[in-house]
């Protein structure tokens, strides 16, 4: 079994040219590009992990000169800073992790002062556990766009981006090999890229089909696709 190297810090490219557009995300991209001509002060995006929600939030942050905060770090104490600019423009990533009272205050302030609020989350708001009735009703009344599962073209582009973020150049035949064998999900693409990065570092060589075959055999239960045979070949 391959002994993986320590995962080193890496930089994730979040520029516009680094974002891949396909049928699964084009509605979200077009709505981001339409700002400030939004029909509502609030826009909600939801989709699976690694689907590009955070990337889109950063693109909107740049477009709108907005502030961005992770839902898990939102506090009442942070609100004066987030709402200092009038009209406020704020993106909250993984908003389903935000404290409810702080999120409600942020929501109301953005609407009241004719600002803009971009909310991203893993699940649609109907699946959130929201205790505050006012917050639940406001979120459910907000425009929402779902980012769907990727097709093979997008998943291949996502794989290439994950490898590029890790400063790895991977040949097209390796990408094609992986696409036939991993689950059609952004999370699987991120995991296989991380495992192959570590394996390549340990071996001191490039990412190849034999290396991919080895990693899939060792860790395949994490990202095997129902489209592939049970045996990794």
mmCIF file with all atom_site columns, C-alpha atoms in Angstrom:
data_model
loop_
_atom_site.group_PDB
_atom_site.id
_atom_site.type_symbol
_atom_site.label_atom_id
_atom_site.label_alt_id
_atom_site.label_comp_id
_atom_site.label_asym_id
_atom_site.label_entity_id
_atom_site.label_seq_id
_atom_site.pdbx_PDB_ins_code
_atom_site.Cartn_x
_atom_site.Cartn_y
_atom_site.Cartn_z
_atom_site.occupancy
_atom_site.B_iso_or_equiv
_atom_site.pdbx_formal_charge
_atom_site.auth_seq_id
_atom_site.auth_comp_id
_atom_site.auth_asym_id
_atom_site.auth_atom_id
_atom_site.pdbx_PDB_model_num
ATOM 1   C CA . UNK A 1 1   ? 0.000   0.000  0.000   1.00 0.00 ? 1   UNK A CA 1
ATOM 2   C CA . UNK A 1 2   ? 1.311   3.471  -0.899  1.00 0.00 ? 2   UNK A CA 1
ATOM 3   C CA . UNK A 1 3   ? 2.451   5.590  2.032   1.00 0.00 ? 3   UNK A CA 1
ATOM 4   C CA . UNK A 1 4   ? 1.165   9.083  1.335   1.00 0.00 ? 4   UNK A CA 1
ATOM 5   C CA . UNK A 1 5   ? 3.307   12.128 1.931   1.00 0.00 ? 5   UNK A CA 1
ATOM 6   C CA . UNK A 1 6   ? 2.275   14.911 4.310   1.00 0.00 ? 6   UNK A CA 1
ATOM 7   C CA . UNK A 1 7   ? -0.281  17.182 2.633   1.00 0.00 ? 7   UNK A CA 1
ATOM 8   C CA . UNK A 1 8   ? 1.525   20.483 2.111   1.00 0.00 ? 8   UNK A CA 1
ATOM 9   C CA . UNK A 1 9   ? -0.254  23.849 2.075   1.00 0.00 ? 9   UNK A CA 1
ATOM 10  C CA . UNK A 1 10  ? -1.317  24.841 -1.412  1.00 0.00 ? 10  UNK A CA 1
ATOM 11  C CA . UNK A 1 11  ? -2.947  27.783 -3.131  1.00 0.00 ? 11  UNK A CA 1
ATOM 12  C CA . UNK A 1 12  ? -6.346  27.397 -4.769  1.00 0.00 ? 12  UNK A CA 1
ATOM 13  C CA . UNK A 1 13  ? -6.871  29.486 -7.900  1.00 0.00 ? 13  UNK A CA 1
ATOM 14  C CA . UNK A 1 14  ? -10.088 31.490 -7.541  1.00 0.00 ? 14  UNK A CA 1
ATOM 15  C CA . UNK A 1 15  ? -9.935  33.803 -10.578 1.00 0.00 ? 15  UNK A CA 1
ATOM 16  C CA . UNK A 1 16  ? -12.597 34.016 -13.281 1.00 0.00 ? 16  UNK A CA 1
ATOM 17  C CA . UNK A 1 17  ? -10.413 32.196 -15.802 1.00 0.00 ? 17  UNK A CA 1
ATOM 18  C CA . UNK A 1 18  ? -10.078 29.308 -13.334 1.00 0.00 ? 18  UNK A CA 1
ATOM 19  C CA . UNK A 1 19  ? -13.834 28.699 -13.124 1.00 0.00 ? 19  UNK A CA 1
ATOM 20  C CA . UNK A 1 20  ? -15.261 26.061 -15.462 1.00 0.00 ? 20  UNK A CA 1
ATOM 21  C CA . UNK A 1 21  ? -18.761 26.682 -16.814 1.00 0.00 ? 21  UNK A CA 1
ATOM 22  C CA . UNK A 1 22  ? -21.137 23.894 -17.848 1.00 0.00 ? 22  UNK A CA 1
ATOM 23  C CA . UNK A 1 23  ? -24.823 23.109 -17.835 1.00 0.00 ? 23  UNK A CA 1
ATOM 24  C CA . UNK A 1 24  ? -24.712 22.249 -14.136 1.00 0.00 ? 24  UNK A CA 1
ATOM 25  C CA . UNK A 1 25  ? -23.605 25.725 -13.024 1.00 0.00 ? 25  UNK A CA 1
ATOM 26  C CA . UNK A 1 26  ? -24.405 28.127 -15.858 1.00 0.00 ? 26  UNK A CA 1
ATOM 27  C CA . UNK A 1 27  ? -27.560 29.465 -14.171 1.00 0.00 ? 27  UNK A CA 1
ATOM 28  C CA . UNK A 1 28  ? -25.526 30.435 -11.102 1.00 0.00 ? 28  UNK A CA 1
ATOM 29  C CA . UNK A 1 29  ? -22.774 32.006 -13.205 1.00 0.00 ? 29  UNK A CA 1
ATOM 30  C CA . UNK A 1 30  ? -25.262 34.048 -15.219 1.00 0.00 ? 30  UNK A CA 1
ATOM 31  C CA . UNK A 1 31  ? -26.965 35.313 -12.073 1.00 0.00 ? 31  UNK A CA 1
ATOM 32  C CA . UNK A 1 32  ? -23.628 36.352 -10.547 1.00 0.00 ? 32  UNK A CA 1
ATOM 33  C CA . UNK A 1 33  ? -22.768 38.163 -13.784 1.00 0.00 ? 33  UNK A CA 1
ATOM 34  C CA . UNK A 1 34  ? -26.142 39.922 -13.737 1.00 0.00 ? 34  UNK A CA 1
ATOM 35  C CA . UNK A 1 35  ? -25.387 41.754 -10.484 1.00 0.00 ? 35  UNK A CA 1
ATOM 36  C CA . UNK A 1 36  ? -26.274 44.542 -9.626  1.00 0.00 ? 36  UNK A CA 1
ATOM 37  C CA . UNK A 1 37  ? -29.402 43.903 -11.710 1.00 0.00 ? 37  UNK A CA 1
ATOM 38  C CA . UNK A 1 38  ? -30.731 41.291 -9.272  1.00 0.00 ? 38  UNK A CA 1
ATOM 39  C CA . UNK A 1 39  ? -34.467 41.068 -8.736  1.00 0.00 ? 39  UNK A CA 1
ATOM 40  C CA . UNK A 1 40  ? -33.902 40.605 -5.001  1.00 0.00 ? 40  UNK A CA 1
ATOM 41  C CA . UNK A 1 41  ? -31.358 41.796 -2.464  1.00 0.00 ? 41  UNK A CA 1
ATOM 42  C CA . UNK A 1 42  ? -30.580 38.166 -1.609  1.00 0.00 ? 42  UNK A CA 1
ATOM 43  C CA . UNK A 1 43  ? -29.401 35.239 -3.722  1.00 0.00 ? 43  UNK A CA 1
ATOM 44  C CA . UNK A 1 44  ? -28.941 31.708 -2.403  1.00 0.00 ? 44  UNK A CA 1
ATOM 45  C CA . UNK A 1 45  ? -26.715 29.097 -4.070  1.00 0.00 ? 45  UNK A CA 1
ATOM 46  C CA . UNK A 1 46  ? -26.604 25.485 -2.965  1.00 0.00 ? 46  UNK A CA 1
ATOM 47  C CA . UNK A 1 47  ? -24.771 22.455 -4.267  1.00 0.00 ? 47  UNK A CA 1
ATOM 48  C CA . UNK A 1 48  ? -22.498 19.563 -3.313  1.00 0.00 ? 48  UNK A CA 1
ATOM 49  C CA . UNK A 1 49  ? -19.048 20.079 -1.768  1.00 0.00 ? 49  UNK A CA 1
ATOM 50  C CA . UNK A 1 50  ? -16.483 21.301 -4.284  1.00 0.00 ? 50  UNK A CA 1
ATOM 51  C CA . UNK A 1 51  ? -19.129 22.398 -6.782  1.00 0.00 ? 51  UNK A CA 1
ATOM 52  C CA . UNK A 1 52  ? -17.750 25.933 -7.033  1.00 0.00 ? 52  UNK A CA 1
ATOM 53  C CA . UNK A 1 53  ? -19.958 27.785 -4.542  1.00 0.00 ? 53  UNK A CA 1
ATOM 54  C CA . UNK A 1 54  ? -16.986 29.332 -2.740  1.00 0.00 ? 54  UNK A CA 1
ATOM 55  C CA . UNK A 1 55  ? -15.335 30.160 -6.066  1.00 0.00 ? 55  UNK A CA 1
ATOM 56  C CA . UNK A 1 56  ? -18.497 31.932 -7.239  1.00 0.00 ? 56  UNK A CA 1
ATOM 57  C CA . UNK A 1 57  ? -18.710 33.793 -3.933  1.00 0.00 ? 57  UNK A CA 1
ATOM 58  C CA . UNK A 1 58  ? -15.184 35.111 -4.472  1.00 0.00 ? 58  UNK A CA 1
ATOM 59  C CA . UNK A 1 59  ? -15.988 36.105 -8.050  1.00 0.00 ? 59  UNK A CA 1
ATOM 60  C CA . UNK A 1 60  ? -19.008 38.025 -6.815  1.00 0.00 ? 60  UNK A CA 1
ATOM 61  C CA . UNK A 1 61  ? -16.942 39.542 -4.014  1.00 0.00 ? 61  UNK A CA 1
ATOM 62  C CA . UNK A 1 62  ? -14.578 40.963 -6.617  1.00 0.00 ? 62  UNK A CA 1
ATOM 63  C CA . UNK A 1 63  ? -17.379 42.114 -8.905  1.00 0.00 ? 63  UNK A CA 1
ATOM 64  C CA . UNK A 1 64  ? -19.376 43.812 -6.141  1.00 0.00 ? 64  UNK A CA 1
ATOM 65  C CA . UNK A 1 65  ? -16.466 44.963 -3.940  1.00 0.00 ? 65  UNK A CA 1
ATOM 66  C CA . UNK A 1 66  ? -18.146 42.882 -1.268  1.00 0.00 ? 66  UNK A CA 1
ATOM 67  C CA . UNK A 1 67  ? -17.013 41.352 1.991   1.00 0.00 ? 67  UNK A CA 1
ATOM 68  C CA . UNK A 1 68  ? -17.013 37.584 2.414   1.00 0.00 ? 68  UNK A CA 1
ATOM 69  C CA . UNK A 1 69  ? -17.199 35.522 5.584   1.00 0.00 ? 69  UNK A CA 1
ATOM 70  C CA . UNK A 1 70  ? -17.502 31.831 6.404   1.00 0.00 ? 70  UNK A CA 1
ATOM 71  C CA . UNK A 1 71  ? -20.774 30.965 8.089   1.00 0.00 ? 71  UNK A CA 1
ATOM 72  C CA . UNK A 1 72  ? -19.048 29.231 10.959  1.00 0.00 ? 72  UNK A CA 1
ATOM 73  C CA . UNK A 1 73  ? -17.146 32.407 11.849  1.00 0.00 ? 73  UNK A CA 1
ATOM 74  C CA . UNK A 1 74  ? -20.099 34.805 11.700  1.00 0.00 ? 74  UNK A CA 1
ATOM 75  C CA . UNK A 1 75  ? -20.838 36.455 15.050  1.00 0.00 ? 75  UNK A CA 1
ATOM 76  C CA . UNK A 1 76  ? -22.879 39.388 16.283  1.00 0.00 ? 76  UNK A CA 1
ATOM 77  C CA . UNK A 1 77  ? -19.575 41.145 16.982  1.00 0.00 ? 77  UNK A CA 1
ATOM 78  C CA . UNK A 1 78  ? -18.588 40.850 13.311  1.00 0.00 ? 78  UNK A CA 1
ATOM 79  C CA . UNK A 1 79  ? -21.739 42.539 12.031  1.00 0.00 ? 79  UNK A CA 1
ATOM 80  C CA . UNK A 1 80  ? -20.654 46.197 12.447  1.00 0.00 ? 80  UNK A CA 1
ATOM 81  C CA . UNK A 1 81  ? -17.649 45.538 10.207  1.00 0.00 ? 81  UNK A CA 1
ATOM 82  C CA . UNK A 1 82  ? -19.698 43.618 7.626   1.00 0.00 ? 82  UNK A CA 1
ATOM 83  C CA . UNK A 1 83  ? -22.370 46.321 7.555   1.00 0.00 ? 83  UNK A CA 1
ATOM 84  C CA . UNK A 1 84  ? -20.033 49.329 7.686   1.00 0.00 ? 84  UNK A CA 1
ATOM 85  C CA . UNK A 1 85  ? -20.387 50.084 3.978   1.00 0.00 ? 85  UNK A CA 1
ATOM 86  C CA . UNK A 1 86  ? -23.741 51.456 2.815   1.00 0.00 ? 86  UNK A CA 1
ATOM 87  C CA . UNK A 1 87  ? -25.307 49.787 0.957   1.00 0.00 ? 87  UNK A CA 1
ATOM 88  C CA . UNK A 1 88  ? -23.809 46.604 2.458   1.00 0.00 ? 88  UNK A CA 1
ATOM 89  C CA . UNK A 1 89  ? -22.596 43.869 0.121   1.00 0.00 ? 89  UNK A CA 1
ATOM 90  C CA . UNK A 1 90  ? -21.793 40.604 1.847   1.00 0.00 ? 90  UNK A CA 1
ATOM 91  C CA . UNK A 1 91  ? -21.232 36.983 0.829   1.00 0.00 ? 91  UNK A CA 1
ATOM 92  C CA . UNK A 1 92  ? -21.613 34.312 3.486   1.00 0.00 ? 92  UNK A CA 1
ATOM 93  C CA . UNK A 1 93  ? -20.156 30.934 2.578   1.00 0.00 ? 93  UNK A CA 1
ATOM 94  C CA . UNK A 1 94  ? -21.543 27.766 4.174   1.00 0.00 ? 94  UNK A CA 1
ATOM 95  C CA . UNK A 1 95  ? -24.320 29.858 5.652   1.00 0.00 ? 95  UNK A CA 1
ATOM 96  C CA . UNK A 1 96  ? -26.035 26.816 7.139   1.00 0.00 ? 96  UNK A CA 1
ATOM 97  C CA . UNK A 1 97  ? -23.249 26.853 9.762   1.00 0.00 ? 97  UNK A CA 1
ATOM 98  C CA . UNK A 1 98  ? -23.937 30.443 10.807  1.00 0.00 ? 98  UNK A CA 1
ATOM 99  C CA . UNK A 1 99  ? -25.525 31.390 14.143  1.00 0.00 ? 99  UNK A CA 1
ATOM 100 C CA . UNK A 1 100 ? -29.172 32.075 13.423  1.00 0.00 ? 100 UNK A CA 1
ATOM 101 C CA . UNK A 1 101 ? -29.553 35.431 15.189  1.00 0.00 ? 101 UNK A CA 1
ATOM 102 C CA . UNK A 1 102 ? -26.470 36.862 13.496  1.00 0.00 ? 102 UNK A CA 1
ATOM 103 C CA . UNK A 1 103 ? -27.591 35.568 10.094  1.00 0.00 ? 103 UNK A CA 1
ATOM 104 C CA . UNK A 1 104 ? -31.065 37.046 10.563  1.00 0.00 ? 104 UNK A CA 1
ATOM 105 C CA . UNK A 1 105 ? -29.577 40.419 11.558  1.00 0.00 ? 105 UNK A CA 1
ATOM 106 C CA . UNK A 1 106 ? -27.287 40.351 8.516   1.00 0.00 ? 106 UNK A CA 1
ATOM 107 C CA . UNK A 1 107 ? -30.154 39.408 6.213   1.00 0.00 ? 107 UNK A CA 1
ATOM 108 C CA . UNK A 1 108 ? -32.468 42.121 7.523   1.00 0.00 ? 108 UNK A CA 1
ATOM 109 C CA . UNK A 1 109 ? -29.782 44.817 7.388   1.00 0.00 ? 109 UNK A CA 1
ATOM 110 C CA . UNK A 1 110 ? -28.841 44.023 3.787   1.00 0.00 ? 110 UNK A CA 1
ATOM 111 C CA . UNK A 1 111 ? -32.482 44.217 2.727   1.00 0.00 ? 111 UNK A CA 1
ATOM 112 C CA . UNK A 1 112 ? -33.251 47.318 4.793   1.00 0.00 ? 112 UNK A CA 1
ATOM 113 C CA . UNK A 1 113 ? -30.291 49.271 3.433   1.00 0.00 ? 113 UNK A CA 1
ATOM 114 C CA . UNK A 1 114 ? -30.831 48.116 -0.185  1.00 0.00 ? 114 UNK A CA 1
ATOM 115 C CA . UNK A 1 115 ? -27.661 46.074 -0.125  1.00 0.00 ? 115 UNK A CA 1
ATOM 116 C CA . UNK A 1 116 ? -26.852 42.632 -1.540  1.00 0.00 ? 116 UNK A CA 1
ATOM 117 C CA . UNK A 1 117 ? -26.379 39.333 0.249   1.00 0.00 ? 117 UNK A CA 1
ATOM 118 C CA . UNK A 1 118 ? -25.034 36.189 -1.410  1.00 0.00 ? 118 UNK A CA 1
ATOM 119 C CA . UNK A 1 119 ? -25.653 33.015 0.597   1.00 0.00 ? 119 UNK A CA 1
ATOM 120 C CA . UNK A 1 120 ? -24.058 29.659 -0.222  1.00 0.00 ? 120 UNK A CA 1
ATOM 121 C CA . UNK A 1 121 ? -24.793 26.307 1.370   1.00 0.00 ? 121 UNK A CA 1
ATOM 122 C CA . UNK A 1 122 ? -24.456 22.585 0.799   1.00 0.00 ? 122 UNK A CA 1
ATOM 123 C CA . UNK A 1 123 ? -28.174 21.797 1.098   1.00 0.00 ? 123 UNK A CA 1
ATOM 124 C CA . UNK A 1 124 ? -31.315 23.694 0.098   1.00 0.00 ? 124 UNK A CA 1
ATOM 125 C CA . UNK A 1 125 ? -32.757 25.767 2.904   1.00 0.00 ? 125 UNK A CA 1
ATOM 126 C CA . UNK A 1 126 ? -35.656 23.343 3.302   1.00 0.00 ? 126 UNK A CA 1
ATOM 127 C CA . UNK A 1 127 ? -33.147 20.822 4.676   1.00 0.00 ? 127 UNK A CA 1
ATOM 128 C CA . UNK A 1 128 ? -31.614 23.236 7.208   1.00 0.00 ? 128 UNK A CA 1
ATOM 129 C CA . UNK A 1 129 ? -32.477 23.002 10.884  1.00 0.00 ? 129 UNK A CA 1
ATOM 130 C CA . UNK A 1 130 ? -33.649 26.564 11.448  1.00 0.00 ? 130 UNK A CA 1
ATOM 131 C CA . UNK A 1 131 ? -35.161 27.378 14.813  1.00 0.00 ? 131 UNK A CA 1
ATOM 132 C CA . UNK A 1 132 ? -36.039 31.029 14.168  1.00 0.00 ? 132 UNK A CA 1
ATOM 133 C CA . UNK A 1 133 ? -39.331 31.336 12.305  1.00 0.00 ? 133 UNK A CA 1
ATOM 134 C CA . UNK A 1 134 ? -38.439 34.775 10.909  1.00 0.00 ? 134 UNK A CA 1
ATOM 135 C CA . UNK A 1 135 ? -35.154 33.515 9.500   1.00 0.00 ? 135 UNK A CA 1
ATOM 136 C CA . UNK A 1 136 ? -36.740 30.396 8.037   1.00 0.00 ? 136 UNK A CA 1
ATOM 137 C CA . UNK A 1 137 ? -39.473 32.368 6.266   1.00 0.00 ? 137 UNK A CA 1
ATOM 138 C CA . UNK A 1 138 ? -37.026 34.928 4.853   1.00 0.00 ? 138 UNK A CA 1
ATOM 139 C CA . UNK A 1 139 ? -34.632 32.314 3.549   1.00 0.00 ? 139 UNK A CA 1
ATOM 140 C CA . UNK A 1 140 ? -37.403 30.266 1.953   1.00 0.00 ? 140 UNK A CA 1
ATOM 141 C CA . UNK A 1 141 ? -38.726 33.381 0.217   1.00 0.00 ? 141 UNK A CA 1
ATOM 142 C CA . UNK A 1 142 ? -35.323 34.186 -1.298  1.00 0.00 ? 142 UNK A CA 1
ATOM 143 C CA . UNK A 1 143 ? -34.331 33.360 -4.893  1.00 0.00 ? 143 UNK A CA 1
ATOM 144 C CA . UNK A 1 144 ? -32.336 30.127 -5.008  1.00 0.00 ? 144 UNK A CA 1
ATOM 145 C CA . UNK A 1 145 ? -30.208 28.408 -7.643  1.00 0.00 ? 145 UNK A CA 1
ATOM 146 C CA . UNK A 1 146 ? -29.000 24.838 -7.407  1.00 0.00 ? 146 UNK A CA 1
ATOM 147 C CA . UNK A 1 147 ? -25.584 23.846 -8.732  1.00 0.00 ? 147 UNK A CA 1
ATOM 148 C CA . UNK A 1 148 ? -25.999 20.299 -9.981  1.00 0.00 ? 148 UNK A CA 1
ATOM 149 C CA . UNK A 1 149 ? -23.707 17.304 -10.286 1.00 0.00 ? 149 UNK A CA 1
ATOM 150 C CA . UNK A 1 150 ? -21.076 17.723 -13.012 1.00 0.00 ? 150 UNK A CA 1
ATOM 151 C CA . UNK A 1 151 ? -21.090 16.076 -16.409 1.00 0.00 ? 151 UNK A CA 1
ATOM 152 C CA . UNK A 1 152 ? -17.897 14.371 -17.572 1.00 0.00 ? 152 UNK A CA 1
ATOM 153 C CA . UNK A 1 153 ? -16.627 17.475 -19.365 1.00 0.00 ? 153 UNK A CA 1
ATOM 154 C CA . UNK A 1 154 ? -16.916 19.584 -16.233 1.00 0.00 ? 154 UNK A CA 1
ATOM 155 C CA . UNK A 1 155 ? -15.621 16.845 -13.938 1.00 0.00 ? 155 UNK A CA 1
ATOM 156 C CA . UNK A 1 156 ? -12.581 16.460 -16.167 1.00 0.00 ? 156 UNK A CA 1
ATOM 157 C CA . UNK A 1 157 ? -11.970 20.200 -15.994 1.00 0.00 ? 157 UNK A CA 1
ATOM 158 C CA . UNK A 1 158 ? -12.371 20.088 -12.207 1.00 0.00 ? 158 UNK A CA 1
ATOM 159 C CA . UNK A 1 159 ? -9.804  17.289 -11.981 1.00 0.00 ? 159 UNK A CA 1
ATOM 160 C CA . UNK A 1 160 ? -7.371  19.305 -14.076 1.00 0.00 ? 160 UNK A CA 1
ATOM 161 C CA . UNK A 1 161 ? -7.913  22.338 -11.822 1.00 0.00 ? 161 UNK A CA 1
ATOM 162 C CA . UNK A 1 162 ? -7.330  20.308 -8.649  1.00 0.00 ? 162 UNK A CA 1
ATOM 163 C CA . UNK A 1 163 ? -4.081  18.982 -10.076 1.00 0.00 ? 163 UNK A CA 1
ATOM 164 C CA . UNK A 1 164 ? -3.044  22.452 -11.257 1.00 0.00 ? 164 UNK A CA 1
ATOM 165 C CA . UNK A 1 165 ? -3.731  23.864 -7.776  1.00 0.00 ? 165 UNK A CA 1
ATOM 166 C CA . UNK A 1 166 ? -1.248  21.243 -6.552  1.00 0.00 ? 166 UNK A CA 1
ATOM 167 C CA . UNK A 1 167 ? 1.207   22.203 -9.304  1.00 0.00 ? 167 UNK A CA 1
ATOM 168 C CA . UNK A 1 168 ? 0.791   18.876 -11.068 1.00 0.00 ? 168 UNK A CA 1
ATOM 169 C CA . UNK A 1 169 ? 0.508   18.437 -14.814 1.00 0.00 ? 169 UNK A CA 1
ATOM 170 C CA . UNK A 1 170 ? -1.473  15.296 -15.598 1.00 0.00 ? 170 UNK A CA 1
ATOM 171 C CA . UNK A 1 171 ? -1.773  13.834 -19.095 1.00 0.00 ? 171 UNK A CA 1
ATOM 172 C CA . UNK A 1 172 ? -5.218  13.666 -20.754 1.00 0.00 ? 172 UNK A CA 1
ATOM 173 C CA . UNK A 1 173 ? -5.197  9.861  -20.806 1.00 0.00 ? 173 UNK A CA 1
ATOM 174 C CA . UNK A 1 174 ? -4.900  9.821  -17.012 1.00 0.00 ? 174 UNK A CA 1
ATOM 175 C CA . UNK A 1 175 ? -7.876  12.187 -16.700 1.00 0.00 ? 175 UNK A CA 1
ATOM 176 C CA . UNK A 1 176 ? -9.885  9.954  -19.072 1.00 0.00 ? 176 UNK A CA 1
ATOM 177 C CA . UNK A 1 177 ? -8.922  6.887  -17.031 1.00 0.00 ? 177 UNK A CA 1
ATOM 178 C CA . UNK A 1 178 ? -10.098 8.508  -13.796 1.00 0.00 ? 178 UNK A CA 1
ATOM 179 C CA . UNK A 1 179 ? -13.368 9.752  -15.273 1.00 0.00 ? 179 UNK A CA 1
ATOM 180 C CA . UNK A 1 180 ? -14.390 6.180  -16.056 1.00 0.00 ? 180 UNK A CA 1
ATOM 181 C CA . UNK A 1 181 ? -13.711 5.036  -12.506 1.00 0.00 ? 181 UNK A CA 1
ATOM 182 C CA . UNK A 1 182 ? -14.556 7.703  -9.959  1.00 0.00 ? 182 UNK A CA 1
ATOM 183 C CA . UNK A 1 183 ? -17.944 8.818  -8.739  1.00 0.00 ? 183 UNK A CA 1
ATOM 184 C CA . UNK A 1 184 ? -19.446 11.709 -10.679 1.00 0.00 ? 184 UNK A CA 1
ATOM 185 C CA . UNK A 1 185 ? -19.030 14.173 -7.842  1.00 0.00 ? 185 UNK A CA 1
ATOM 186 C CA . UNK A 1 186 ? -16.824 17.133 -7.011  1.00 0.00 ? 186 UNK A CA 1
ATOM 187 C CA . UNK A 1 187 ? -15.911 15.558 -3.692  1.00 0.00 ? 187 UNK A CA 1
ATOM 188 C CA . UNK A 1 188 ? -14.549 12.434 -5.418  1.00 0.00 ? 188 UNK A CA 1
ATOM 189 C CA . UNK A 1 189 ? -12.481 14.589 -7.786  1.00 0.00 ? 189 UNK A CA 1
ATOM 190 C CA . UNK A 1 190 ? -10.959 16.490 -4.869  1.00 0.00 ? 190 UNK A CA 1
ATOM 191 C CA . UNK A 1 191 ? -10.171 13.287 -2.955  1.00 0.00 ? 191 UNK A CA 1
ATOM 192 C CA . UNK A 1 192 ? -8.529  11.443 -5.836  1.00 0.00 ? 192 UNK A CA 1
ATOM 193 C CA . UNK A 1 193 ? -6.430  14.502 -6.693  1.00 0.00 ? 193 UNK A CA 1
ATOM 194 C CA . UNK A 1 194 ? -5.234  14.722 -3.082  1.00 0.00 ? 194 UNK A CA 1
ATOM 195 C CA . UNK A 1 195 ? -4.384  11.006 -2.913  1.00 0.00 ? 195 UNK A CA 1
ATOM 196 C CA . UNK A 1 196 ? -2.558  11.056 -6.247  1.00 0.00 ? 196 UNK A CA 1
ATOM 197 C CA . UNK A 1 197 ? -0.648  14.171 -5.246  1.00 0.00 ? 197 UNK A CA 1
ATOM 198 C CA . UNK A 1 198 ? 0.552   12.456 -2.087  1.00 0.00 ? 198 UNK A CA 1
ATOM 199 C CA . UNK A 1 199 ? 1.387   9.244  -3.939  1.00 0.00 ? 199 UNK A CA 1
ATOM 200 C CA . UNK A 1 200 ? 3.356   11.113 -6.604  1.00 0.00 ? 200 UNK A CA 1
ATOM 201 C CA . UNK A 1 201 ? 5.312   12.978 -3.920  1.00 0.00 ? 201 UNK A CA 1
ATOM 202 C CA . UNK A 1 202 ? 6.084   9.710  -2.151  1.00 0.00 ? 202 UNK A CA 1
ATOM 203 C CA . UNK A 1 203 ? 7.222   8.038  -5.361  1.00 0.00 ? 203 UNK A CA 1
ATOM 204 C CA . UNK A 1 204 ? 9.106   11.054 -6.659  1.00 0.00 ? 204 UNK A CA 1
ATOM 205 C CA . UNK A 1 205 ? 7.448   10.742 -10.065 1.00 0.00 ? 205 UNK A CA 1
ATOM 206 C CA . UNK A 1 206 ? 4.524   11.974 -12.157 1.00 0.00 ? 206 UNK A CA 1
ATOM 207 C CA . UNK A 1 207 ? 0.883   10.981 -11.941 1.00 0.00 ? 207 UNK A CA 1
ATOM 208 C CA . UNK A 1 208 ? 0.437   8.090  -14.357 1.00 0.00 ? 208 UNK A CA 1
ATOM 209 C CA . UNK A 1 209 ? -2.212  5.489  -15.128 1.00 0.00 ? 209 UNK A CA 1
ATOM 210 C CA . UNK A 1 210 ? -0.315  2.773  -13.185 1.00 0.00 ? 210 UNK A CA 1
ATOM 211 C CA . UNK A 1 211 ? -0.133  5.106  -10.189 1.00 0.00 ? 211 UNK A CA 1
ATOM 212 C CA . UNK A 1 212 ? -3.838  5.944  -10.533 1.00 0.00 ? 212 UNK A CA 1
ATOM 213 C CA . UNK A 1 213 ? -4.639  2.220  -10.741 1.00 0.00 ? 213 UNK A CA 1
ATOM 214 C CA . UNK A 1 214 ? -2.652  1.607  -7.547  1.00 0.00 ? 214 UNK A CA 1
ATOM 215 C CA . UNK A 1 215 ? -4.302  4.446  -5.629  1.00 0.00 ? 215 UNK A CA 1
ATOM 216 C CA . UNK A 1 216 ? -7.772  3.375  -6.755  1.00 0.00 ? 216 UNK A CA 1
ATOM 217 C CA . UNK A 1 217 ? -7.039  -0.188 -5.653  1.00 0.00 ? 217 UNK A CA 1
ATOM 218 C CA . UNK A 1 218 ? -5.856  1.016  -2.230  1.00 0.00 ? 218 UNK A CA 1
ATOM 219 C CA . UNK A 1 219 ? -8.470  3.706  -1.609  1.00 0.00 ? 219 UNK A CA 1
ATOM 220 C CA . UNK A 1 220 ? -11.124 3.002  -4.256  1.00 0.00 ? 220 UNK A CA 1
ATOM 221 C CA . UNK A 1 221 ? -14.012 2.646  -1.821  1.00 0.00 ? 221 UNK A CA 1
ATOM 222 C CA . UNK A 1 222 ? -13.817 6.413  -1.298  1.00 0.00 ? 222 UNK A CA 1
ATOM 223 C CA . UNK A 1 223 ? -14.453 7.365  -4.899  1.00 0.00 ? 223 UNK A CA 1
ATOM 224 C CA . UNK A 1 224 ? -15.458 4.359  -6.999  1.00 0.00 ? 224 UNK A CA 1
ATOM 225 C CA . UNK A 1 225 ? -18.262 5.078  -9.415  1.00 0.00 ? 225 UNK A CA 1
ATOM 226 C CA . UNK A 1 226 ? -21.319 2.891  -9.887  1.00 0.00 ? 226 UNK A CA 1
ATOM 227 C CA . UNK A 1 227 ? -20.600 3.313  -13.594 1.00 0.00 ? 227 UNK A CA 1
ATOM 228 C CA . UNK A 1 228 ? -17.353 1.324  -13.286 1.00 0.00 ? 228 UNK A CA 1
ATOM 229 C CA . UNK A 1 229 ? -16.776 -2.375 -12.820 1.00 0.00 ? 229 UNK A CA 1
ATOM 230 C CA . UNK A 1 230 ? -16.310 -3.603 -9.258  1.00 0.00 ? 230 UNK A CA 1
ATOM 231 C CA . UNK A 1 231 ? -12.724 -4.474 -10.095 1.00 0.00 ? 231 UNK A CA 1
ATOM 232 C CA . UNK A 1 232 ? -10.291 -1.637 -10.731 1.00 0.00 ? 232 UNK A CA 1
ATOM 233 C CA . UNK A 1 233 ? -8.377  -2.330 -13.908 1.00 0.00 ? 233 UNK A CA 1
#
